[in-house]
XYZ file of C-alpha atoms in Angstrom:
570
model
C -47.095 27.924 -53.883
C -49.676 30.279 -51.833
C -52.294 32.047 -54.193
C -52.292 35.035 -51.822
C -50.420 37.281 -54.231
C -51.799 36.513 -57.041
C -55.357 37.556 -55.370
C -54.437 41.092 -56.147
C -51.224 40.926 -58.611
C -49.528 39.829 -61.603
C -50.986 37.276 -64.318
C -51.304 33.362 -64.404
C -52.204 30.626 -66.802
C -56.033 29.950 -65.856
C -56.472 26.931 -68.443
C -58.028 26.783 -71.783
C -56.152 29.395 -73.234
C -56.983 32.226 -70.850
C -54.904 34.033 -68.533
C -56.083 35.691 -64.705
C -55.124 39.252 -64.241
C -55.512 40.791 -60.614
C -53.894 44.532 -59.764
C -54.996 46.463 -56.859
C -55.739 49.941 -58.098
C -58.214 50.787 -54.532
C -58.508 54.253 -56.096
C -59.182 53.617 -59.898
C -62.271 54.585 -62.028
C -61.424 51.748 -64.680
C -58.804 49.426 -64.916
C -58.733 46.685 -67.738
C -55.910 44.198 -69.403
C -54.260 44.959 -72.583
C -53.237 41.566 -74.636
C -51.379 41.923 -77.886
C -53.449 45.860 -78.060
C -56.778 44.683 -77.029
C -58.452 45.319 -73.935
C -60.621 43.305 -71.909
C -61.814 45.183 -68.373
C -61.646 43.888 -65.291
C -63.831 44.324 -62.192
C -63.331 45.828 -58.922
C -63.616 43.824 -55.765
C -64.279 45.006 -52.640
C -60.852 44.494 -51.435
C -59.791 47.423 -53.970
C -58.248 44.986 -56.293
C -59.160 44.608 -60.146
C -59.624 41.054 -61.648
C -60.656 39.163 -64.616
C -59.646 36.443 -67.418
C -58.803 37.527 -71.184
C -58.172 35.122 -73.918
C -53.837 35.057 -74.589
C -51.152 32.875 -74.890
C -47.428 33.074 -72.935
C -45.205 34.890 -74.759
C -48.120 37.855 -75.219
C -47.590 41.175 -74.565
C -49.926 42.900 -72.028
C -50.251 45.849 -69.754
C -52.720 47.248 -67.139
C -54.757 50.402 -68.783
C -55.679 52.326 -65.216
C -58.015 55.078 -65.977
C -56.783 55.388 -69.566
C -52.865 55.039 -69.001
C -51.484 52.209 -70.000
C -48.966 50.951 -67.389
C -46.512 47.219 -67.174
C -47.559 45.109 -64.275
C -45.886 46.187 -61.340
C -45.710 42.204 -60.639
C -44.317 41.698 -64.269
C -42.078 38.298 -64.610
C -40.567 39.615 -68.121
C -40.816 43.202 -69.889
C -40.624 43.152 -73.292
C -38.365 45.685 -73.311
C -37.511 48.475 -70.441
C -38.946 49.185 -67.573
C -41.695 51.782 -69.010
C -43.273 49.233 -71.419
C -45.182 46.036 -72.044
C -44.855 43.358 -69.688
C -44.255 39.185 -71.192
C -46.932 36.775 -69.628
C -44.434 34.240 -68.549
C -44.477 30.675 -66.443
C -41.532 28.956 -65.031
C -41.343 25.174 -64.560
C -40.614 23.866 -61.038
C -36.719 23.509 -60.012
C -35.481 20.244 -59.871
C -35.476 19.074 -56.326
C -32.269 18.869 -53.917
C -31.297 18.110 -50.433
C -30.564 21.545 -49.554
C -27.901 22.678 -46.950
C -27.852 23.577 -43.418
C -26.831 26.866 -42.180
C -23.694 25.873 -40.480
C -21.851 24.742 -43.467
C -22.046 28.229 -44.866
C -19.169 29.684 -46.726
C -20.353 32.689 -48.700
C -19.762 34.497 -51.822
C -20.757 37.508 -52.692
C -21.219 38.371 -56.177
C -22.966 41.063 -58.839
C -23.845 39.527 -61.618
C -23.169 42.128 -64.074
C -19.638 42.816 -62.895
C -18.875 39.128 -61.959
C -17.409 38.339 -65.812
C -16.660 40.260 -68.485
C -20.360 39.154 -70.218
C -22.409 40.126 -67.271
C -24.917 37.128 -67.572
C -26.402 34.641 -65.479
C -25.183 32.380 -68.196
C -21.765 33.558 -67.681
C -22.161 33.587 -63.894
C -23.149 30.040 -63.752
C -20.092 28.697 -65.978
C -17.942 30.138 -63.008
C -20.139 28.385 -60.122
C -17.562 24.801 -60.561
C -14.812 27.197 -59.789
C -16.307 28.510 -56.536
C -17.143 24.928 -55.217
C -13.938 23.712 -56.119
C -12.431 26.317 -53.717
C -14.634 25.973 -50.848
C -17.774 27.771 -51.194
C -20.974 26.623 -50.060
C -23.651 29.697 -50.511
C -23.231 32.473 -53.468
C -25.073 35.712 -52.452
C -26.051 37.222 -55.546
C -26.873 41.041 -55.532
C -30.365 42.598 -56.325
C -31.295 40.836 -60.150
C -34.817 42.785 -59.913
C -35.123 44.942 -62.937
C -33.887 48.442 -62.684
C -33.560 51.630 -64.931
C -30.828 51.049 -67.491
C -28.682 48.175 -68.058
C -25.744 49.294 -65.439
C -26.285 49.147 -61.776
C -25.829 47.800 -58.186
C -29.732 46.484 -58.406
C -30.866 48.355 -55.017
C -32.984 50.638 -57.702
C -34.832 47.848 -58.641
C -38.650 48.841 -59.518
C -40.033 45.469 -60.424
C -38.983 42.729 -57.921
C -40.347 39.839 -59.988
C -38.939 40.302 -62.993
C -34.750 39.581 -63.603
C -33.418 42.086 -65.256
C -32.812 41.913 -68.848
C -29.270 42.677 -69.404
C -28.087 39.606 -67.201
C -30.920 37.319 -69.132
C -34.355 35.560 -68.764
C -36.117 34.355 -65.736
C -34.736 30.715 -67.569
C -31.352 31.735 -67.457
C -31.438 32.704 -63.718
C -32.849 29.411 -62.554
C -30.647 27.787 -64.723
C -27.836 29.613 -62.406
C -29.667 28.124 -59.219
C -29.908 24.719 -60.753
C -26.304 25.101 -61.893
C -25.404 26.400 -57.943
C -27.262 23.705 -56.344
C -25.629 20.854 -58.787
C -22.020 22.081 -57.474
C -23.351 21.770 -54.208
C -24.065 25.422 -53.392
C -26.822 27.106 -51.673
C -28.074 30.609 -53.399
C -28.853 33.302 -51.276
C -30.628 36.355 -53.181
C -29.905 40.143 -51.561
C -33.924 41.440 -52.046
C -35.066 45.352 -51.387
C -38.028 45.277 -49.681
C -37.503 49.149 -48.087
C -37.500 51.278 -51.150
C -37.948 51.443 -54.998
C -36.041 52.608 -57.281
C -36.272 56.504 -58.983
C -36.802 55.319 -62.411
C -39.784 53.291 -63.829
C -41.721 52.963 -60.454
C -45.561 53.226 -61.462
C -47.221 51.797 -57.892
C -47.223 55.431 -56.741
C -49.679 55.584 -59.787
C -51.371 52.646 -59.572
C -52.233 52.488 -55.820
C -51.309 55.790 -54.047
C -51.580 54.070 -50.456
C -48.947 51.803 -51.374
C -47.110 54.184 -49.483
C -47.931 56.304 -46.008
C -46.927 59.789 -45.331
C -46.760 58.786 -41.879
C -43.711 57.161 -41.895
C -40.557 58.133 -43.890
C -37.413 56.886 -45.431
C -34.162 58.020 -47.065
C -36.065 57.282 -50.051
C -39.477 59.611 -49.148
C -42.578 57.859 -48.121
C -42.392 54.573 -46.395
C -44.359 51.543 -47.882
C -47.206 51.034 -45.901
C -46.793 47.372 -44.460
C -49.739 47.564 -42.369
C -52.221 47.339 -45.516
C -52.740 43.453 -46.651
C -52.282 43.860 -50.450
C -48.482 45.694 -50.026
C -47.562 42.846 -47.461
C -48.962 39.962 -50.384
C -46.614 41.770 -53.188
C -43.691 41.283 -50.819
C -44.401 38.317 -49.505
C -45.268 36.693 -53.236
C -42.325 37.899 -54.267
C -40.257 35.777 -52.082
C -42.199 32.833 -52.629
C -41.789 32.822 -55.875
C -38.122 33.162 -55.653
C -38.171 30.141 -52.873
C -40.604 27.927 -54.761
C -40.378 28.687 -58.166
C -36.527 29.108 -58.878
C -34.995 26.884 -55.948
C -33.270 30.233 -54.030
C -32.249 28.892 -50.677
C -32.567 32.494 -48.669
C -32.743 35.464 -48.933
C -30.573 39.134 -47.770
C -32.969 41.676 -46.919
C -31.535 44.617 -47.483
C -31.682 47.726 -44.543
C -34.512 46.300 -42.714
C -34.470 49.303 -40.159
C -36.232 51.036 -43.291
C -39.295 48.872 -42.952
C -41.113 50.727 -40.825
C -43.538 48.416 -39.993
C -45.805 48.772 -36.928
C -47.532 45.759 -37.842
C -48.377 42.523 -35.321
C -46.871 40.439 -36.528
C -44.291 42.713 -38.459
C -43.562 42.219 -42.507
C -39.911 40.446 -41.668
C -41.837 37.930 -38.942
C -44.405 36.864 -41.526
C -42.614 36.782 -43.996
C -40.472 34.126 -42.531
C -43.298 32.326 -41.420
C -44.914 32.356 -44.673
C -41.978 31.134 -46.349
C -41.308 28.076 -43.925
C -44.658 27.274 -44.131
C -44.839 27.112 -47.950
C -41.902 25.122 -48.095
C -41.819 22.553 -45.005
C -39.386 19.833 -46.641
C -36.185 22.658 -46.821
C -34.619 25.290 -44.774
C -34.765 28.861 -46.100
C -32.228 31.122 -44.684
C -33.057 34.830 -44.369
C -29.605 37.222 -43.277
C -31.012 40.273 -42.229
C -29.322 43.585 -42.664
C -29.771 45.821 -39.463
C -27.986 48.865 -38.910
C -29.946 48.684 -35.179
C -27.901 45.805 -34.126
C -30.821 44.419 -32.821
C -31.379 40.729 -32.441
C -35.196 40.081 -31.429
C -35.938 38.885 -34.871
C -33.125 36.134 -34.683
C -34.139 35.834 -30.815
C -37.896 35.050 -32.102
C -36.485 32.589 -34.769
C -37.927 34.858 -37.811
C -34.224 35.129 -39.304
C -31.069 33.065 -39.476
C -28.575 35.589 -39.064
C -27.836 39.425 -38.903
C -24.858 41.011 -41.409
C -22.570 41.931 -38.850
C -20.462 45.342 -39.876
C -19.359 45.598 -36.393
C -16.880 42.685 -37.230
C -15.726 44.210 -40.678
C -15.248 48.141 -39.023
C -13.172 46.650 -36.633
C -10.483 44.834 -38.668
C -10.741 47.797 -41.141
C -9.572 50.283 -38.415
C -7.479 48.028 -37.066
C -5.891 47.155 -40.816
C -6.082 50.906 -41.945
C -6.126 53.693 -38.947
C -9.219 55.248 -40.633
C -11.382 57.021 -38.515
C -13.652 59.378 -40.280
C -17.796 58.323 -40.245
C -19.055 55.547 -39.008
C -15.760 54.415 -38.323
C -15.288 57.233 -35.656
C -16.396 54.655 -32.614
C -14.604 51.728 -33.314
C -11.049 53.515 -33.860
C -10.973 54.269 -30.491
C -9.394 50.413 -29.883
C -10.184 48.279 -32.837
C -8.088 45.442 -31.336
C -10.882 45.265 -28.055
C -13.500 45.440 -31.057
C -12.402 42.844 -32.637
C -11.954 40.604 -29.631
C -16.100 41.613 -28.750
C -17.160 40.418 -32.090
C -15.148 37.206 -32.554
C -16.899 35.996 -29.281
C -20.097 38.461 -29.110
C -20.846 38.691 -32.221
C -22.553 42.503 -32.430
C -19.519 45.277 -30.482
C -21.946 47.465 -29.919
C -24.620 46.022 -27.686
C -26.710 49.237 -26.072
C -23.446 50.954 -24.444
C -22.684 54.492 -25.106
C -18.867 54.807 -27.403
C -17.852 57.702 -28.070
C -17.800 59.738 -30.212
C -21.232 58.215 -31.132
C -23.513 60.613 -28.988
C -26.292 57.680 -28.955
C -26.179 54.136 -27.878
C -26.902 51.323 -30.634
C -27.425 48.104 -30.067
C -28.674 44.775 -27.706
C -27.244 42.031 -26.308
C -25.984 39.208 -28.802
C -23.352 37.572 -26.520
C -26.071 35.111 -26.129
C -26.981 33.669 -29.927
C -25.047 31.407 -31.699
C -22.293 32.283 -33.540
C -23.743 31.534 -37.306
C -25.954 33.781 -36.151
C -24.014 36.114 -37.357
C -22.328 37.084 -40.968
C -18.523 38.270 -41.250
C -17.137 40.020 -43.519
C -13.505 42.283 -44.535
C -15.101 43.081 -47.841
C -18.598 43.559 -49.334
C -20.539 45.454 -51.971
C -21.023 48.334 -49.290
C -18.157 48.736 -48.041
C -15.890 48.335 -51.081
C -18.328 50.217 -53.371
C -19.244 52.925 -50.894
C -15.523 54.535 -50.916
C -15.380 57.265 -53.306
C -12.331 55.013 -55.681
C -13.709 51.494 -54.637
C -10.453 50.787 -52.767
C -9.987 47.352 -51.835
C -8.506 46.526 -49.076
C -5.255 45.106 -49.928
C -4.629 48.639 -51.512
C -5.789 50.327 -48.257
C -3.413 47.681 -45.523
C -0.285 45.472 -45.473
C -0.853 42.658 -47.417
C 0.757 40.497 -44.879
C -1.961 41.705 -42.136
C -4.603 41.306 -45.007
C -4.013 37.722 -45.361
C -4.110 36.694 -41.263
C -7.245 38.593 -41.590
C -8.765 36.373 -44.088
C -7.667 33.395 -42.454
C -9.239 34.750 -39.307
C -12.201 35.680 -40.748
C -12.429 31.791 -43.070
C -11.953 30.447 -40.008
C -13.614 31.854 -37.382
C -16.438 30.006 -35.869
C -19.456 33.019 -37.288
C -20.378 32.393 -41.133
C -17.886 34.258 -43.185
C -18.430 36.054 -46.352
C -15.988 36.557 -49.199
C -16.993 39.872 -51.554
C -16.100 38.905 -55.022
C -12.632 38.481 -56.096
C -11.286 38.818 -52.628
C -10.844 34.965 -52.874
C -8.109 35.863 -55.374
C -6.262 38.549 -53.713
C -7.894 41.159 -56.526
C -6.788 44.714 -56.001
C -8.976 46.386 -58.876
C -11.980 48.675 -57.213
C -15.424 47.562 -57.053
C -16.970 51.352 -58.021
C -20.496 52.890 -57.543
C -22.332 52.503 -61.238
C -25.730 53.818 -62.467
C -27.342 54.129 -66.292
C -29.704 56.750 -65.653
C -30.824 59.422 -68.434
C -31.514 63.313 -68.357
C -31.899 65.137 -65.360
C -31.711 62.110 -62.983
C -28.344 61.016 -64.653
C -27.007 64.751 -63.475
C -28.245 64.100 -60.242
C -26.958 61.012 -59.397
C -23.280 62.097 -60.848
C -23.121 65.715 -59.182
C -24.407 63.833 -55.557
C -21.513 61.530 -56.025
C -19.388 64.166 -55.710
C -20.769 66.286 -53.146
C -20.858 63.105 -51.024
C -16.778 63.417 -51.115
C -16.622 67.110 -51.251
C -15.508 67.202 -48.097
C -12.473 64.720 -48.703
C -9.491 66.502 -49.616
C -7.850 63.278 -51.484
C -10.841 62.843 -53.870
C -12.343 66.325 -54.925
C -13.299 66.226 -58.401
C -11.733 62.989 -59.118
C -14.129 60.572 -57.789
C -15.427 58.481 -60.728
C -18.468 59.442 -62.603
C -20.987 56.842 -61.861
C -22.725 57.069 -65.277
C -19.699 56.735 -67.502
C -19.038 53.081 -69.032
C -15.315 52.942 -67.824
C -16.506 53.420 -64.200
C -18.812 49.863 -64.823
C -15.891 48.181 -66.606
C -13.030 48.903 -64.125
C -15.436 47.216 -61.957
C -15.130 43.989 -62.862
C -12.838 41.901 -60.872
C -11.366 39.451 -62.951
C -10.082 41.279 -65.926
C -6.729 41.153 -64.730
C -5.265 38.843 -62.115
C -2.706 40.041 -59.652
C 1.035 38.139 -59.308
C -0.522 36.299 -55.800
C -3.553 34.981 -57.559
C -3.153 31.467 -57.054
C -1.269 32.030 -53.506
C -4.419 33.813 -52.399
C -6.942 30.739 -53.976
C -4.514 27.982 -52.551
C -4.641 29.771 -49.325
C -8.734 30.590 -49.488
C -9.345 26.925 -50.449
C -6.957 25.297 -47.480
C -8.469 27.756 -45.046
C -11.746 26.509 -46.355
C -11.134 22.688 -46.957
C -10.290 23.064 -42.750
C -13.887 24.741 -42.240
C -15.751 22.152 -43.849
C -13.836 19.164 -42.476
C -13.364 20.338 -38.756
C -14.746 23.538 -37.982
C -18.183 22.962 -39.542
C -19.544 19.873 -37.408
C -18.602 21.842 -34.494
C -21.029 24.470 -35.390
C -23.989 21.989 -35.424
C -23.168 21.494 -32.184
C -23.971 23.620 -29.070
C -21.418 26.576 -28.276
C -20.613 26.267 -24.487
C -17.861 29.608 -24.327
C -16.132 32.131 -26.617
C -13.190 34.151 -25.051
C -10.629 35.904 -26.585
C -7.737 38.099 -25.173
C -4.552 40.257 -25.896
C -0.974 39.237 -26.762
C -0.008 42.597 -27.881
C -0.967 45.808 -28.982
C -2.082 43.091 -32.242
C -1.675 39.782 -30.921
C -4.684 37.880 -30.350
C -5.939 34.626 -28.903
C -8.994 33.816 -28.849
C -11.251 30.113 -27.798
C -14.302 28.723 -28.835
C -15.719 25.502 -26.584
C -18.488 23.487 -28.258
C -20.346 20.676 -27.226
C -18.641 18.980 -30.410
C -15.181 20.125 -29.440
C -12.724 23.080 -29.399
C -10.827 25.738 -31.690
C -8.045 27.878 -30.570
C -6.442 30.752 -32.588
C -3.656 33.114 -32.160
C -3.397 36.067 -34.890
C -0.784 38.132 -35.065
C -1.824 41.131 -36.738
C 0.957 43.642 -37.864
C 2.963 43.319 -34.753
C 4.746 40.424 -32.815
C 3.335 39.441 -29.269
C 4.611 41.170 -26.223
C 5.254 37.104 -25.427
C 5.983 34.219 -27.761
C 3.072 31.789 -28.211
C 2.756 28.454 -29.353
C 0.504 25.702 -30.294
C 1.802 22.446 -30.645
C -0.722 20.051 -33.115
C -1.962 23.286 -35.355
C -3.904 21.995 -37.695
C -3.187 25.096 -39.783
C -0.623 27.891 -39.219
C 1.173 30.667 -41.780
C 4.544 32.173 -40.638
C 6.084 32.101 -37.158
C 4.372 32.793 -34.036
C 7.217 35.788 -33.657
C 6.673 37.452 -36.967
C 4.549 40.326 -37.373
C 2.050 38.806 -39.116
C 1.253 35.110 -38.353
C -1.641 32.867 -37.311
C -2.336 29.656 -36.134
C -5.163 27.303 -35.284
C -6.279 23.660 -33.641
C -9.310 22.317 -33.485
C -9.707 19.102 -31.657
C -13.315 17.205 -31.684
C-alpha cells in the first residue's frame, strides 16, 4: 500500500518501538502527539502538514493536541471510546489472498450491519454470510461501517472513515467478515461517503479549516475542497486501506453529484486509478451513485457501474400508482419506463418529461448492461418513506414476485435490499442516536419532511427512539411465504449463475423490449454468447396469449395476471 496518506495523516508502526504521526493542521501555531498523556511535538512541513515519531506501543492511547486542544485523529483506525475522545494506535495484518470475482457474476446483497441480526455485529453478520451463498449471492454491499455519533444509525453520518464503528466491533472483526465473505465465495462491496461528514464529532473543520471551500456548497454546507492534495490523500487512503488492508472488493460511493470537484483529473477518476494501480493482480469494482444520470465516468472506465433508480421508480409506479416527488415523471407510463431501462439502462437520457421542468440525463443505450445496478428495494428507498413500507405491503404480492424474477434475471446486475430475499414485510425505518439539541432536530425534521402527507402527520416514527431501530430489523419474524420466496430467489439465481452469467462476459449485440398489454412485456437480449427472452406479465393478462416453448424457467400461465417466463439458449 501507497504511503501518500500517511504523508499527512493518521499513525504507523515506524520500528523500534516508535510510532510516525503526520496531521495536516496548514493553519496551526503548535501541534504535537499525545501517547498514554504525554506529549511529544511535531514539526511543520512546508506542505502544512505536522510530523514526527514518539516512543508507544499498539494498543496506546493518543490524540493530536492542535494549539492546546486535544483532538482524536481524524484518520483514527480505533477510538477508545466515542467519537470525541482518544484514538487506539492500531495495525491490521494483510487479508489472506483470493481469486477474486468478475463483475458479471454479480448478484448483490444489500445489508446494514446493525439491523442485519438481532446482535448487530460483524460477528453476527458473518455467521449469516453461508446462508447468502447458499441462495445465490455473489457480492454483499454492506452500508457505511465508518464511525458515527451514537451507536444507532444508517452510517451516512460517519465522521471518521477509517475507523469501524464500535457498536458492530473491531477493525478484526470486520475483516474477519470479508475473510468470512470471500471463503463462501462472495465479493464485499463497502457503500463509502466521500461528499459529506457527519453533524456530530467532526473536528477537520478544526483541524484544517480549508478542508472545506466556501465556494462550492452542499446539502450538508461547505463542500470539501478536492482540489487541495492533502483532502484528495485522506480520501484516497481511505480506500486503499479498505482495498489492501481488509480484502473489500469495491466500493459504493455514495451521491457523487455532491463532490464538487473541478479538479483534472477529478477525485472519482483518481481515485479509481489509484486503486487499480495499487492493486494490479484483482479487480476492484466501484458502483457509483449519480442522481445526474450521467455516464462519462463509466464511459472513461473510472467506474464499473452506476445505481440505476430509473429502473426501481419505474416498477414502483408501475407496482403502486404513486406519483408524488420524484416519482412525478415516471408515472406518466411506467410500463414504457420500464421497457427503456431493461434495454437502456438510464430512462432518462437528456429528454425533457414532464412534469420535471429540466432535462436529466445522457445517453447509456450504449454501455453494457452490468453497467448498470437494479434494484425494487434498497436502503433509500425503503428507509426514505416516512413508515419504511416495503414493497410487498405497498403492491400485489403476485406482481411483486414477477418483479423479482424480472429483476434476478434480467441481464443488468441486480440488487436484493435485505430481507427482500425472504419475502419480509417488516419496515426498514430511518434511525439516529443523537443527544440534546441535535437529537430535537433530527426528530422534529422527520416530521416536517411528511407534514405535508395527510396519511402520516404526527405518526411517522421518531427516529431517536429504540423501538424505531428494533422494528428495523428484518429477520425477527418471518412471514408464512418465507421459504417460497428463498426457494424462488435461489432458483431464479441458480439460472443466473449457470446460464445468464457467461452471457454477460460476452459482448451484448441488441436489447429490445415491447408491449403485450397495458402490463405485458417481452423483452430480448442478443449476446455474442447467446440469447435470453422474457415475457412478464405484470398485474394484467396480455391483450394476446404468448408462449415460449423450452423455458428454462416460468411461474404461472402465460394468461394469468401475473406470470413470467424465460429461455436462454447459448
Amino acid at each position: 500500500m501507497t504511503d501518500d496518506r500517511q504523508a499527512f495523516w493518521g499513525a504507523r508502526p515506524a520500528g523500534d518501538g516508535r510510532w510516525h504521526a503526520a496531521l495536516w493542521a496548514p493553519e496551526a501555531q503548535r501541534v504535537a502527539l499525545r501517547v498514554n498523556g504525554a506529549d511529544t511535538d511535531l514539526h511543520r512541513d512546508a506542505d502544512g502538514a505536522w510530523r514526527g515519531t514518539a516512543a508507544a506501543s499498539e494498543g496506546d492511547a493518543y490524540l493530536f493536541v492542535v494549539d492546546g486542544k486535544a483532538l482524536p485523529d481524524p484518520a483514527s483506525r480505533r477510538q477508545q471510546g466515542d467519537l470525541h475522545g482518544p484514538s487506539i494506535l492500531t495495525t491490521l495484518r494483510k487479508p489472506d489472498p483470493w481469486p477474486a470475482r468478475p463483475w458479471s457474476v454479480a448478484a448483490v446483497y444489500e445489508l446494514h450491519v446493525g439491523t442485519f441480526t438481532d446482535e448487530g455485529t460483524f460477528a453476527a453478520a458473518a455467521r449469516r454470510l453461508p446462508d447468502l451463498a447458499a441462495l445465490g449471492i455473489t457480492a454483499v454491499e454492506v452500508m457505511p461501517i465508518a464511525q458515527f455519533a451514537g451507536s444507532r444509525g444508517w452510517g451516512y453520518d460517519g465522521v471518521l472513515p477509517y475507523a469501524p464503528h464500535p457498536a458492530y466491533g473491531t477493525p478484526d472483526d470486520f475483516a474477519a467478515f470479508v475473510g468470512a465473505a470471500h471463503e463462501a465465495g462472495m465479493m464485499v462491496i463497502l457503500d463509502v461517503v466521500y461528499n459529506h461528514f457527519g453533524p456530530e464529532g467532526a473536528y477537520l473543520g478544526q483541524i484544517a479549516p480549508p478542508f472545506f471551500t466556501d465556494d462550492r456548497h452542499t446539502p450538508w454546507g461547505s463542500a470539501i475542497d478536492f482540489t487541495k492534495v492533502p483532502v484528495r490523500e485522506y480520501f484516497i487512503g481511505n480506500a486503499l486501506m479498505w482495498a489492501a488492508e481488509f480484502g473489500v472488493d469495491g466500493f459504493r460511493l455514495d451521491a457523487v453529484h455532491e463532490l464538487n470537484d473541478p479538479s483534472q483529473p477529478d477525485i472519482l477518476t483518481e481515485l479509481s486509478q489509484r486503486l487499480r494501480a495499487a492493486l494490479p493482480d484483482r479487480p476492484v469494482h466501484l458502483i457509483a451513485e449519480d442522481d445526474r444520470n450521467l455516464p462519462r465516468w463509466r464511459d472513461a472506465g473510472a467506474i464499473t457501474a452506476n445505481w440505476n433508480d430509473d429502473y426501481h421508480h419505474s416498477v414502483h409506479c408501475l407496482l403502486t400508482g404513486e406519483d408524488e416527488s420524484y416519482y412525478a415523471s415516471f408515472a406518466v407510463d411506467p410500463m414504457d419506463d420500464l421497457l427503456r431501462a431493461l434495454t437502456m439502462g438510464h430512462v432518462e437520457q437528456g429528454q425533457h418529461r414532464p412534469p420535471k421542468e429540466e432535462a436529466r440525463g445522457a445517453r447509456s443505450s450504449h454501455l453494457p448492461p452490468t453497467a448498470f445496478v437494479n434494484a425494487n428495494q434498497t436502503h433509500d428507498q425503503v428507509g426514505n418513506r416516512a413508515q419504511g413500507d416495503r414493497l410487498l405491503t405497498l403492491a400485489d404480492p403476485g406482481q411483486v414476485r414477477i418483479a423479482h424474477a424480472l429483476l434476478l434475471t434480467s441481464p443488468a446486475v441486480p440488487m436484493l435490499f435485505m430481507g427482500e430475499e425472504a419475502g419480509v414485510r417488516r419496515p426498514f425505518l430511518f434511525f439516529a442516536d443523537f443527544d440534546g439539541d441535535l437529537g430535537r432536530a433530527v426528530t422534529e425534521g422527520r416530521r416536517r419532511e411528511f407534514e405535508g402527507f395527510g396519511a402520516f402527520g404526527e405518526d411517522v416514527p421518531d427516529p431517536l427512539a429504540l423501538e424505531t431501530f428494533t422494528a428495523s430489523r428484518p429477520f425477527t419474524d418471518l412471514p408464512d411465504d418465507a421459504d417460497d420466496w428463498r426457494d424462488l430467489t435461489r432458483r431464479l439465481l441458480a439460472l443466473r449463475a449457470a446460464s445468464i452469467a457467461p452471457l454477460l462476459a460476452t459482448r451484448r449485440r441488441s436489447a429490445r423490449a415491447w408491449r403485450l398489454g397495458a402490463r405485458s412485456l417481452c423483452a430480448e437480449w442478443r449476446f455474442d454468447g447467446g440469447r435470453i427472452v422474457t415475457y412478464a406479465n405484470l398485474g394484467a393478462a396480455p391483450d394476446r396469449a404468448w408462449t415460449l416453448p423450452g423455458a428454462d424457467l416460468s411461474i404461472a400461465q402465460p394468461t394469468d395476471a401475473c406470470a413470467f417466463a424465460i429461455r436462454i439458449t447459448r
